[in-house]
């Protein structure tokens, strides 16, 4: 049973991170549901509120901006979403990534080259847990062709020969791939996009805003009353916990991105197969975690690392955190454990027991 694209379409409530958004800061409004059209409401001394739900990159995207020019900012953000979808989605015929993958053109724009450069850096830094050449394996499992099935081991072994980010040659604006190799920026594009939306909000003069692109939340400034945003980490459906979220992170000017095995998956013979692939095995990562949430001021980093540390698991992910700066993390394990890096000490709260990960 497939629960991917259509699942997201049908149930906007299934955003990975629920947002607690309150314009005036008093009381708590739980969103995560669909907000169609662009609404307008008064918010403490900041003028308008504008919000819109957009569907792009196989994801329900919820945009909110507060203050003067909020309407314009949301409109511009929507244009940016469409632009980047057309540029980066490998499924969009004519996109730069599509053209590279199909051998139509190896030339990409400055912007795509820069994003690829950053993505390749994350691939290298994470020892290949993140790998942007995972496309052929994603296809083999039917995650794109809507032909979901468990491939036979031989097929996986064969296809894995085309998965190796070190085979991507990026020189200036030219991208060369080894034979049969194809790029998939699905693990990082939404993080880049949420960062771009924050830049657009700022350019339009907005000082307070929040976006949720599926599992990717990014916040601009504070709420209109000056307090921090509260971003809740979704409960990945743990048996012993019945709440819709397992904890709340306070943020200001930060991205909060979750990768979870519950986000996209199919079932075959009673076994569940999710969409985050371990590039070393070609199978869905089986690292003992059900979700990894990354907090970082940079959306691209947060997105890349949420996928990578899901593959690495609690132990490998904690070690990566100890040896790298610029982000914090929340791991939820299959047995219901919650583990939080020490840098969130003042701003992670949970009703459940959890453990701190220390340097
Ligand atoms: P995310 O939801 O950010 O964790 O990204 C998952 C998406 O990234 C998948 O749908 C694939 O398009 C792609 N992907 C899956 N496994 C990996 C991996 N190990 N490294 C990079 N991208 C991946
Ligand atoms: Mg990611």
mmCIF file of C-alpha atoms and ligand atoms in Angstrom:
data_model
loop_
_atom_site.group_PDB
_atom_site.id
_atom_site.type_symbol
_atom_site.label_atom_id
_atom_site.label_comp_id
_atom_site.label_asym_id
_atom_site.label_seq_id
_atom_site.Cartn_x
_atom_site.Cartn_y
_atom_site.Cartn_z
ATOM 1 C CA UNK A 1 0.000 0.000 0.000
ATOM 2 C CA UNK A 2 1.528 3.291 -1.096
ATOM 3 C CA UNK A 3 1.310 6.235 1.239
ATOM 4 C CA UNK A 4 3.449 8.805 -0.526
ATOM 5 C CA UNK A 5 2.336 11.504 -2.893
ATOM 6 C CA UNK A 6 -1.376 10.911 -2.609
ATOM 7 C CA UNK A 7 -1.127 10.563 1.098
ATOM 8 C CA UNK A 8 0.409 14.031 1.341
ATOM 9 C CA UNK A 9 -2.099 15.434 -1.088
ATOM 10 C CA UNK A 10 -5.033 14.072 0.812
ATOM 11 C CA UNK A 11 -3.855 14.832 4.299
ATOM 12 C CA UNK A 12 -2.191 18.147 4.771
ATOM 13 C CA UNK A 13 -2.340 17.461 8.484
ATOM 14 C CA UNK A 14 0.437 14.950 7.993
ATOM 15 C CA UNK A 15 3.213 17.532 7.843
ATOM 16 C CA UNK A 16 6.262 16.180 9.594
ATOM 17 C CA UNK A 17 6.667 19.053 11.982
ATOM 18 C CA UNK A 18 3.544 20.598 13.363
ATOM 19 C CA UNK A 19 3.774 24.300 13.858
ATOM 20 C CA UNK A 20 2.490 26.224 16.758
ATOM 21 C CA UNK A 21 1.917 29.599 15.285
ATOM 22 C CA UNK A 22 0.316 32.467 17.022
ATOM 23 C CA UNK A 23 0.606 35.888 15.545
ATOM 24 C CA UNK A 24 0.000 37.740 18.766
ATOM 25 C CA UNK A 25 1.893 35.209 20.847
ATOM 26 C CA UNK A 26 -0.831 34.636 23.404
ATOM 27 C CA UNK A 27 -2.553 31.288 23.253
ATOM 28 C CA UNK A 28 -1.440 28.569 20.944
ATOM 29 C CA UNK A 29 -2.832 27.762 17.568
ATOM 30 C CA UNK A 30 -1.828 24.377 16.231
ATOM 31 C CA UNK A 31 -1.517 24.440 12.488
ATOM 32 C CA UNK A 32 -0.309 21.899 10.012
ATOM 33 C CA UNK A 33 -3.660 21.760 8.334
ATOM 34 C CA UNK A 34 -4.423 23.251 4.979
ATOM 35 C CA UNK A 35 -4.685 27.028 4.694
ATOM 36 C CA UNK A 36 -6.058 27.668 1.277
ATOM 37 C CA UNK A 37 -5.916 31.043 -0.373
ATOM 38 C CA UNK A 38 -4.187 34.087 1.007
ATOM 39 C CA UNK A 39 -5.790 35.266 4.189
ATOM 40 C CA UNK A 40 -5.322 38.591 5.871
ATOM 41 C CA UNK A 41 -5.591 39.341 9.570
ATOM 42 C CA UNK A 42 -4.293 41.918 11.968
ATOM 43 C CA UNK A 43 -1.237 40.864 14.033
ATOM 44 C CA UNK A 44 0.122 42.907 16.933
ATOM 45 C CA UNK A 45 1.655 46.058 15.488
ATOM 46 C CA UNK A 46 2.985 44.245 12.454
ATOM 47 C CA UNK A 47 0.115 44.910 10.060
ATOM 48 C CA UNK A 48 -1.042 42.049 7.887
ATOM 49 C CA UNK A 49 -0.747 38.333 8.057
ATOM 50 C CA UNK A 50 -0.613 36.428 4.802
ATOM 51 C CA UNK A 51 -0.716 32.682 4.415
ATOM 52 C CA UNK A 52 -0.966 30.245 1.572
ATOM 53 C CA UNK A 53 -0.760 26.524 0.951
ATOM 54 C CA UNK A 54 1.010 25.434 -2.209
ATOM 55 C CA UNK A 55 1.596 21.946 -3.600
ATOM 56 C CA UNK A 56 5.016 21.438 -5.177
ATOM 57 C CA UNK A 57 7.943 18.962 -5.026
ATOM 58 C CA UNK A 58 5.428 16.259 -4.006
ATOM 59 C CA UNK A 59 4.787 18.201 -0.826
ATOM 60 C CA UNK A 60 2.162 20.365 0.828
ATOM 61 C CA UNK A 61 3.825 23.705 1.530
ATOM 62 C CA UNK A 62 2.415 26.080 4.117
ATOM 63 C CA UNK A 63 3.662 29.688 3.981
ATOM 64 C CA UNK A 64 3.016 32.420 6.533
ATOM 65 C CA UNK A 65 4.337 35.963 6.673
ATOM 66 C CA UNK A 66 3.465 38.762 9.078
ATOM 67 C CA UNK A 67 3.729 42.521 8.781
ATOM 68 C CA UNK A 68 3.768 45.051 6.020
ATOM 69 C CA UNK A 69 4.184 43.525 2.569
ATOM 70 C CA UNK A 70 3.269 40.089 3.904
ATOM 71 C CA UNK A 71 0.897 39.546 0.972
ATOM 72 C CA UNK A 72 3.574 40.397 -1.563
ATOM 73 C CA UNK A 73 6.148 38.265 0.251
ATOM 74 C CA UNK A 74 3.920 35.181 0.150
ATOM 75 C CA UNK A 75 3.185 35.786 -3.516
ATOM 76 C CA UNK A 76 6.885 36.103 -4.316
ATOM 77 C CA UNK A 77 7.609 32.993 -2.269
ATOM 78 C CA UNK A 78 5.118 31.030 -4.339
ATOM 79 C CA UNK A 79 6.813 32.183 -7.533
ATOM 80 C CA UNK A 80 10.143 31.061 -6.099
ATOM 81 C CA UNK A 81 8.733 27.638 -5.216
ATOM 82 C CA UNK A 82 7.606 27.146 -8.801
ATOM 83 C CA UNK A 83 10.937 28.392 -10.173
ATOM 84 C CA UNK A 84 12.999 26.012 -8.051
ATOM 85 C CA UNK A 85 10.633 23.105 -8.670
ATOM 86 C CA UNK A 86 11.123 23.584 -12.406
ATOM 87 C CA UNK A 87 14.878 23.929 -11.978
ATOM 88 C CA UNK A 88 15.734 21.163 -9.508
ATOM 89 C CA UNK A 89 13.118 18.389 -9.691
ATOM 90 C CA UNK A 90 14.502 15.482 -11.635
ATOM 91 C CA UNK A 91 10.964 14.528 -12.585
ATOM 92 C CA UNK A 92 10.247 17.903 -14.222
ATOM 93 C CA UNK A 93 10.994 17.519 -17.893
ATOM 94 C CA UNK A 94 13.378 20.290 -18.929
ATOM 95 C CA UNK A 95 14.663 21.012 -15.425
ATOM 96 C CA UNK A 96 18.412 21.434 -15.144
ATOM 97 C CA UNK A 97 18.706 18.201 -13.176
ATOM 98 C CA UNK A 98 16.506 16.359 -15.693
ATOM 99 C CA UNK A 99 18.733 17.579 -18.525
ATOM 100 C CA UNK A 100 21.915 16.453 -16.767
ATOM 101 C CA UNK A 101 20.405 13.053 -15.948
ATOM 102 C CA UNK A 102 19.150 12.469 -19.473
ATOM 103 C CA UNK A 103 22.388 13.624 -21.088
ATOM 104 C CA UNK A 104 20.568 16.544 -22.754
ATOM 105 C CA UNK A 105 22.863 19.205 -21.314
ATOM 106 C CA UNK A 106 25.699 19.109 -18.830
ATOM 107 C CA UNK A 107 25.582 22.878 -18.325
ATOM 108 C CA UNK A 108 23.766 24.199 -15.264
ATOM 109 C CA UNK A 109 23.138 27.677 -13.875
ATOM 110 C CA UNK A 110 25.422 29.263 -11.263
ATOM 111 C CA UNK A 111 22.741 28.633 -8.673
ATOM 112 C CA UNK A 112 22.398 24.913 -9.394
ATOM 113 C CA UNK A 113 26.182 24.528 -9.544
ATOM 114 C CA UNK A 114 26.468 26.148 -6.118
ATOM 115 C CA UNK A 115 23.779 23.904 -4.639
ATOM 116 C CA UNK A 116 25.382 20.808 -6.172
ATOM 117 C CA UNK A 117 28.713 21.884 -4.731
ATOM 118 C CA UNK A 118 27.188 22.157 -1.255
ATOM 119 C CA UNK A 119 25.342 18.852 -1.681
ATOM 120 C CA UNK A 120 28.561 17.090 -2.712
ATOM 121 C CA UNK A 121 30.285 18.598 0.310
ATOM 122 C CA UNK A 122 27.625 17.029 2.565
ATOM 123 C CA UNK A 123 28.021 13.694 0.732
ATOM 124 C CA UNK A 124 31.768 13.790 1.434
ATOM 125 C CA UNK A 125 31.439 15.052 4.983
ATOM 126 C CA UNK A 126 28.970 12.314 5.935
ATOM 127 C CA UNK A 127 31.110 9.591 4.393
ATOM 128 C CA UNK A 128 28.498 8.914 1.720
ATOM 129 C CA UNK A 129 25.527 8.440 4.087
ATOM 130 C CA UNK A 130 24.110 11.297 2.035
ATOM 131 C CA UNK A 131 24.501 10.554 -1.664
ATOM 132 C CA UNK A 132 22.857 12.609 -4.397
ATOM 133 C CA UNK A 133 23.345 9.807 -6.940
ATOM 134 C CA UNK A 134 20.819 7.578 -5.197
ATOM 135 C CA UNK A 135 18.278 8.082 -8.051
ATOM 136 C CA UNK A 136 18.671 4.688 -9.815
ATOM 137 C CA UNK A 137 18.025 2.838 -6.551
ATOM 138 C CA UNK A 138 15.011 5.029 -5.745
ATOM 139 C CA UNK A 139 13.663 4.126 -9.178
ATOM 140 C CA UNK A 140 14.365 0.436 -8.714
ATOM 141 C CA UNK A 141 12.191 0.399 -5.592
ATOM 142 C CA UNK A 142 9.520 2.191 -7.613
ATOM 143 C CA UNK A 143 9.540 5.356 -5.538
ATOM 144 C CA UNK A 144 9.181 7.404 -8.709
ATOM 145 C CA UNK A 145 7.417 5.162 -11.205
ATOM 146 C CA UNK A 146 4.583 4.298 -8.790
ATOM 147 C CA UNK A 147 5.580 0.670 -9.156
ATOM 148 C CA UNK A 148 6.417 -0.041 -5.558
ATOM 149 C CA UNK A 149 7.985 -3.412 -4.974
ATOM 150 C CA UNK A 150 10.937 -5.034 -3.265
ATOM 151 C CA UNK A 151 13.615 -5.635 -5.900
ATOM 152 C CA UNK A 152 15.585 -8.870 -5.935
ATOM 153 C CA UNK A 153 19.010 -8.693 -4.303
ATOM 154 C CA UNK A 154 20.847 -9.048 -7.619
ATOM 155 C CA UNK A 155 19.088 -6.051 -9.121
ATOM 156 C CA UNK A 156 20.010 -3.973 -6.099
ATOM 157 C CA UNK A 157 23.658 -5.032 -6.314
ATOM 158 C CA UNK A 158 23.780 -4.198 -10.019
ATOM 159 C CA UNK A 159 22.048 -0.839 -9.605
ATOM 160 C CA UNK A 160 24.279 0.147 -6.692
ATOM 161 C CA UNK A 161 27.206 0.257 -9.142
ATOM 162 C CA UNK A 162 25.702 3.528 -10.430
ATOM 163 C CA UNK A 163 25.433 5.067 -6.961
ATOM 164 C CA UNK A 164 28.590 6.897 -5.960
ATOM 165 C CA UNK A 165 28.748 10.649 -5.471
ATOM 166 C CA UNK A 166 32.527 10.616 -6.133
ATOM 167 C CA UNK A 167 31.635 9.855 -9.740
ATOM 168 C CA UNK A 168 30.005 13.290 -10.140
ATOM 169 C CA UNK A 169 32.372 15.753 -11.771
ATOM 170 C CA UNK A 170 31.431 19.367 -11.124
ATOM 171 C CA UNK A 171 33.692 21.856 -12.839
ATOM 172 C CA UNK A 172 32.401 25.400 -12.921
ATOM 173 C CA UNK A 173 28.951 25.100 -14.443
ATOM 174 C CA UNK A 174 29.543 21.726 -16.043
ATOM 175 C CA UNK A 175 28.273 18.520 -14.443
ATOM 176 C CA UNK A 176 29.496 15.199 -15.773
ATOM 177 C CA UNK A 177 28.100 11.885 -14.566
ATOM 178 C CA UNK A 178 29.499 8.399 -14.952
ATOM 179 C CA UNK A 179 27.513 6.004 -17.100
ATOM 180 C CA UNK A 180 24.008 5.201 -15.799
ATOM 181 C CA UNK A 181 24.455 7.662 -12.972
ATOM 182 C CA UNK A 182 21.628 10.074 -12.153
ATOM 183 C CA UNK A 183 21.159 12.865 -9.657
ATOM 184 C CA UNK A 184 18.388 13.176 -7.066
ATOM 185 C CA UNK A 185 18.260 16.331 -4.972
ATOM 186 C CA UNK A 186 15.129 15.171 -3.114
ATOM 187 C CA UNK A 187 17.067 15.009 0.141
ATOM 188 C CA UNK A 188 18.190 18.624 0.049
ATOM 189 C CA UNK A 189 16.106 20.732 -2.369
ATOM 190 C CA UNK A 190 13.339 21.632 0.105
ATOM 191 C CA UNK A 191 15.897 22.856 2.633
ATOM 192 C CA UNK A 192 17.467 25.074 0.011
ATOM 193 C CA UNK A 193 14.009 26.287 -0.962
ATOM 194 C CA UNK A 194 12.986 27.178 2.612
ATOM 195 C CA UNK A 195 16.205 29.189 2.941
ATOM 196 C CA UNK A 196 15.437 31.023 -0.300
ATOM 197 C CA UNK A 197 11.920 31.825 0.942
ATOM 198 C CA UNK A 198 13.381 33.402 4.069
ATOM 199 C CA UNK A 199 15.604 35.577 1.843
ATOM 200 C CA UNK A 200 12.586 36.610 -0.224
ATOM 201 C CA UNK A 201 10.548 37.440 2.879
ATOM 202 C CA UNK A 202 13.419 39.649 4.056
ATOM 203 C CA UNK A 203 13.840 41.323 0.678
ATOM 204 C CA UNK A 204 10.142 42.192 0.801
ATOM 205 C CA UNK A 205 10.589 43.773 4.211
ATOM 206 C CA UNK A 206 8.989 40.992 6.245
ATOM 207 C CA UNK A 207 10.563 40.431 9.656
ATOM 208 C CA UNK A 208 8.431 37.584 10.953
ATOM 209 C CA UNK A 209 7.445 34.453 9.063
ATOM 210 C CA UNK A 210 7.354 30.688 9.036
ATOM 211 C CA UNK A 211 7.178 28.056 6.321
ATOM 212 C CA UNK A 212 6.547 24.333 6.498
ATOM 213 C CA UNK A 213 7.471 22.395 3.384
ATOM 214 C CA UNK A 214 6.476 18.880 4.367
ATOM 215 C CA UNK A 215 9.016 17.947 7.010
ATOM 216 C CA UNK A 216 10.949 21.161 6.541
ATOM 217 C CA UNK A 217 10.131 24.104 8.778
ATOM 218 C CA UNK A 218 12.053 27.362 8.634
ATOM 219 C CA UNK A 219 11.406 30.470 10.684
ATOM 220 C CA UNK A 220 12.233 34.127 10.131
ATOM 221 C CA UNK A 221 12.826 36.314 13.158
ATOM 222 C CA UNK A 222 10.488 35.780 16.091
ATOM 223 C CA UNK A 223 6.719 35.751 16.423
ATOM 224 C CA UNK A 224 5.171 39.181 16.258
ATOM 225 C CA UNK A 225 5.228 39.564 20.053
ATOM 226 C CA UNK A 226 8.989 38.971 20.093
ATOM 227 C CA UNK A 227 8.821 35.445 21.501
ATOM 228 C CA UNK A 228 10.406 32.485 19.751
ATOM 229 C CA UNK A 229 8.591 30.144 17.378
ATOM 230 C CA UNK A 230 7.579 26.793 18.770
ATOM 231 C CA UNK A 231 8.132 23.970 16.316
ATOM 232 C CA UNK A 232 6.862 20.579 17.399
ATOM 233 C CA UNK A 233 8.547 17.355 16.365
ATOM 234 C CA UNK A 234 5.933 14.913 15.127
ATOM 235 C CA UNK A 235 5.398 11.670 16.977
ATOM 236 C CA UNK A 236 6.498 9.037 14.456
ATOM 237 C CA UNK A 237 3.645 6.853 15.730
ATOM 238 C CA UNK A 238 5.364 5.230 18.632
ATOM 239 C CA UNK A 239 3.306 2.607 20.373
ATOM 240 C CA UNK A 240 3.902 3.922 23.858
ATOM 241 C CA UNK A 241 3.189 7.544 23.096
ATOM 242 C CA UNK A 242 -0.209 8.779 22.040
ATOM 243 C CA UNK A 243 0.427 12.501 21.568
ATOM 244 C CA UNK A 244 0.740 13.975 18.083
ATOM 245 C CA UNK A 245 4.215 15.278 18.874
ATOM 246 C CA UNK A 246 7.110 14.140 21.050
ATOM 247 C CA UNK A 247 8.640 17.512 21.880
ATOM 248 C CA UNK A 248 8.812 21.194 21.060
ATOM 249 C CA UNK A 249 11.841 23.212 19.926
ATOM 250 C CA UNK A 250 11.966 26.982 20.313
ATOM 251 C CA UNK A 251 13.553 28.673 17.323
ATOM 252 C CA UNK A 252 14.422 32.053 15.882
ATOM 253 C CA UNK A 253 15.844 32.428 12.358
ATOM 254 C CA UNK A 254 16.337 28.695 12.032
ATOM 255 C CA UNK A 255 15.346 25.650 10.043
ATOM 256 C CA UNK A 256 13.918 22.565 11.765
ATOM 257 C CA UNK A 257 13.920 19.625 9.376
ATOM 258 C CA UNK A 258 12.732 16.083 10.050
ATOM 259 C CA UNK A 259 13.489 12.950 8.056
ATOM 260 C CA UNK A 260 11.246 10.101 9.119
ATOM 261 C CA UNK A 261 10.534 6.580 7.942
ATOM 262 C CA UNK A 262 6.811 7.306 8.390
ATOM 263 C CA UNK A 263 6.848 10.104 5.794
ATOM 264 C CA UNK A 264 6.878 7.989 2.630
ATOM 265 C CA UNK A 265 6.638 4.242 2.494
ATOM 266 C CA UNK A 266 4.918 1.237 1.050
ATOM 267 C CA UNK A 267 4.101 -2.169 2.474
ATOM 268 C CA UNK A 268 4.734 -5.549 0.918
ATOM 269 C CA UNK A 269 3.959 -8.863 2.612
ATOM 270 C CA UNK A 270 3.392 -7.045 5.867
ATOM 271 C CA UNK A 271 6.812 -5.368 5.814
ATOM 272 C CA UNK A 272 7.181 -1.588 5.543
ATOM 273 C CA UNK A 273 9.780 -0.083 3.204
ATOM 274 C CA UNK A 274 10.552 3.626 3.488
ATOM 275 C CA UNK A 275 12.162 6.149 1.179
ATOM 276 C CA UNK A 276 15.511 6.889 2.852
ATOM 277 C CA UNK A 277 18.056 4.621 1.240
ATOM 278 C CA UNK A 278 21.334 3.514 2.731
ATOM 279 C CA UNK A 279 23.672 4.092 -0.246
ATOM 280 C CA UNK A 280 25.951 1.307 0.995
ATOM 281 C CA UNK A 281 23.267 -1.417 0.853
ATOM 282 C CA UNK A 282 20.647 -0.099 -1.576
ATOM 283 C CA UNK A 283 17.928 -0.945 0.993
ATOM 284 C CA UNK A 284 15.909 1.478 3.128
ATOM 285 C CA UNK A 285 18.208 2.560 5.953
ATOM 286 C CA UNK A 286 17.831 0.242 8.905
ATOM 287 C CA UNK A 287 19.768 2.190 11.499
ATOM 288 C CA UNK A 288 17.362 1.877 14.418
ATOM 289 C CA UNK A 289 15.904 5.401 14.171
ATOM 290 C CA UNK A 290 12.407 6.332 13.028
ATOM 291 C CA UNK A 291 13.060 10.045 12.764
ATOM 292 C CA UNK A 292 15.905 12.524 12.886
ATOM 293 C CA UNK A 293 15.266 16.238 13.293
ATOM 294 C CA UNK A 294 17.991 18.782 12.585
ATOM 295 C CA UNK A 295 18.021 22.398 13.776
ATOM 296 C CA UNK A 296 20.332 24.775 11.892
ATOM 297 C CA UNK A 297 20.405 28.378 10.743
ATOM 298 C CA UNK A 298 20.962 27.007 7.236
ATOM 299 C CA UNK A 299 18.038 25.166 5.602
ATOM 300 C CA UNK A 300 20.221 23.295 3.097
ATOM 301 C CA UNK A 301 22.451 21.945 5.856
ATOM 302 C CA UNK A 302 19.469 20.957 7.997
ATOM 303 C CA UNK A 303 17.848 19.054 5.112
ATOM 304 C CA UNK A 304 20.991 17.268 3.957
ATOM 305 C CA UNK A 305 21.921 16.261 7.480
ATOM 306 C CA UNK A 306 18.449 15.043 8.455
ATOM 307 C CA UNK A 307 18.657 12.487 5.655
ATOM 308 C CA UNK A 308 22.318 11.646 6.303
ATOM 309 C CA UNK A 309 21.965 11.189 10.068
ATOM 310 C CA UNK A 310 18.872 9.039 9.547
ATOM 311 C CA UNK A 311 21.142 6.713 7.565
ATOM 312 C CA UNK A 312 23.858 6.914 10.224
ATOM 313 C CA UNK A 313 21.494 6.244 13.145
ATOM 314 C CA UNK A 314 21.805 7.336 16.757
ATOM 315 C CA UNK A 315 25.394 6.300 17.372
ATOM 316 C CA UNK A 316 26.876 7.426 14.048
ATOM 317 C CA UNK A 317 24.742 10.555 14.047
ATOM 318 C CA UNK A 318 25.802 11.525 17.573
ATOM 319 C CA UNK A 319 29.428 11.054 16.630
ATOM 320 C CA UNK A 320 28.923 13.223 13.563
ATOM 321 C CA UNK A 321 27.400 15.931 15.787
ATOM 322 C CA UNK A 322 30.355 15.742 18.193
ATOM 323 C CA UNK A 323 32.787 16.350 15.368
ATOM 324 C CA UNK A 324 30.847 18.980 13.391
ATOM 325 C CA UNK A 325 29.451 22.401 14.264
ATOM 326 C CA UNK A 326 26.463 24.350 13.047
ATOM 327 C CA UNK A 327 23.521 22.136 13.958
ATOM 328 C CA UNK A 328 21.632 20.341 16.715
ATOM 329 C CA UNK A 329 19.622 17.142 16.477
ATOM 330 C CA UNK A 330 16.757 15.110 17.942
ATOM 331 C CA UNK A 331 16.785 11.357 17.323
ATOM 332 C CA UNK A 332 13.762 9.133 17.885
ATOM 333 C CA UNK A 333 14.557 5.431 17.938
ATOM 334 C CA UNK A 334 12.435 2.402 17.029
ATOM 335 C CA UNK A 335 12.109 1.419 20.659
ATOM 336 C CA UNK A 336 10.647 4.819 21.553
ATOM 337 C CA UNK A 337 13.790 6.530 22.863
ATOM 338 C CA UNK A 338 14.239 10.276 22.412
ATOM 339 C CA UNK A 339 17.803 11.624 22.302
ATOM 340 C CA UNK A 340 18.588 15.332 22.064
ATOM 341 C CA UNK A 341 21.927 17.084 21.495
ATOM 342 C CA UNK A 342 23.157 19.264 24.295
ATOM 343 C CA UNK A 343 22.939 22.523 22.322
ATOM 344 C CA UNK A 344 19.132 22.402 22.598
ATOM 345 C CA UNK A 345 19.290 22.303 26.394
ATOM 346 C CA UNK A 346 17.505 25.633 26.882
ATOM 347 C CA UNK A 347 14.930 25.173 24.171
ATOM 348 C CA UNK A 348 13.761 21.590 23.842
ATOM 349 C CA UNK A 349 10.864 20.459 25.989
ATOM 350 C CA UNK A 350 9.018 17.172 26.088
ATOM 351 C CA UNK A 351 6.414 15.479 28.217
ATOM 352 C CA UNK A 352 8.258 12.223 27.672
ATOM 353 C CA UNK A 353 11.536 11.050 29.167
ATOM 354 C CA UNK A 354 14.501 11.797 26.955
ATOM 355 C CA UNK A 355 18.288 11.732 27.119
ATOM 356 C CA UNK A 356 20.824 14.410 26.348
ATOM 357 C CA UNK A 357 23.638 13.655 23.899
ATOM 358 C CA UNK A 358 26.794 15.314 25.190
ATOM 359 C CA UNK A 359 29.957 16.421 23.374
HETATM 360 P P1 LIG B 1 14.407 13.598 3.188
HETATM 361 O O1 LIG B 1 12.936 13.493 3.267
HETATM 362 O O2 LIG B 1 14.949 14.974 3.221
HETATM 363 O O3 LIG B 1 15.120 12.707 4.157
HETATM 364 O O4 LIG B 1 14.818 13.085 1.751
HETATM 365 C C1 LIG B 1 14.423 11.855 1.253
HETATM 366 C C2 LIG B 1 14.577 11.910 -0.232
HETATM 367 O O5 LIG B 1 15.968 12.061 -0.552
HETATM 368 C C3 LIG B 1 14.141 10.642 -0.927
HETATM 369 O O6 LIG B 1 12.802 10.744 -1.355
HETATM 370 C C4 LIG B 1 15.113 10.560 -2.099
HETATM 371 O O7 LIG B 1 14.671 11.425 -3.121
HETATM 372 C C5 LIG B 1 16.381 11.128 -1.524
HETATM 373 N N1 LIG B 1 17.239 10.178 -0.802
HETATM 374 C C6 LIG B 1 16.923 8.955 -0.271
HETATM 375 N N2 LIG B 1 17.983 8.420 0.345
HETATM 376 C C7 LIG B 1 18.997 9.326 0.232
HETATM 377 C C8 LIG B 1 20.361 9.357 0.667
HETATM 378 N N3 LIG B 1 20.903 8.372 1.371
HETATM 379 N N4 LIG B 1 21.097 10.460 0.342
HETATM 380 C C9 LIG B 1 20.561 11.479 -0.360
HETATM 381 N N5 LIG B 1 19.298 11.506 -0.794
HETATM 382 C C10 LIG B 1 18.525 10.445 -0.508
HETATM 383 MG MG1 LIG B 2 16.738 15.806 3.871
#
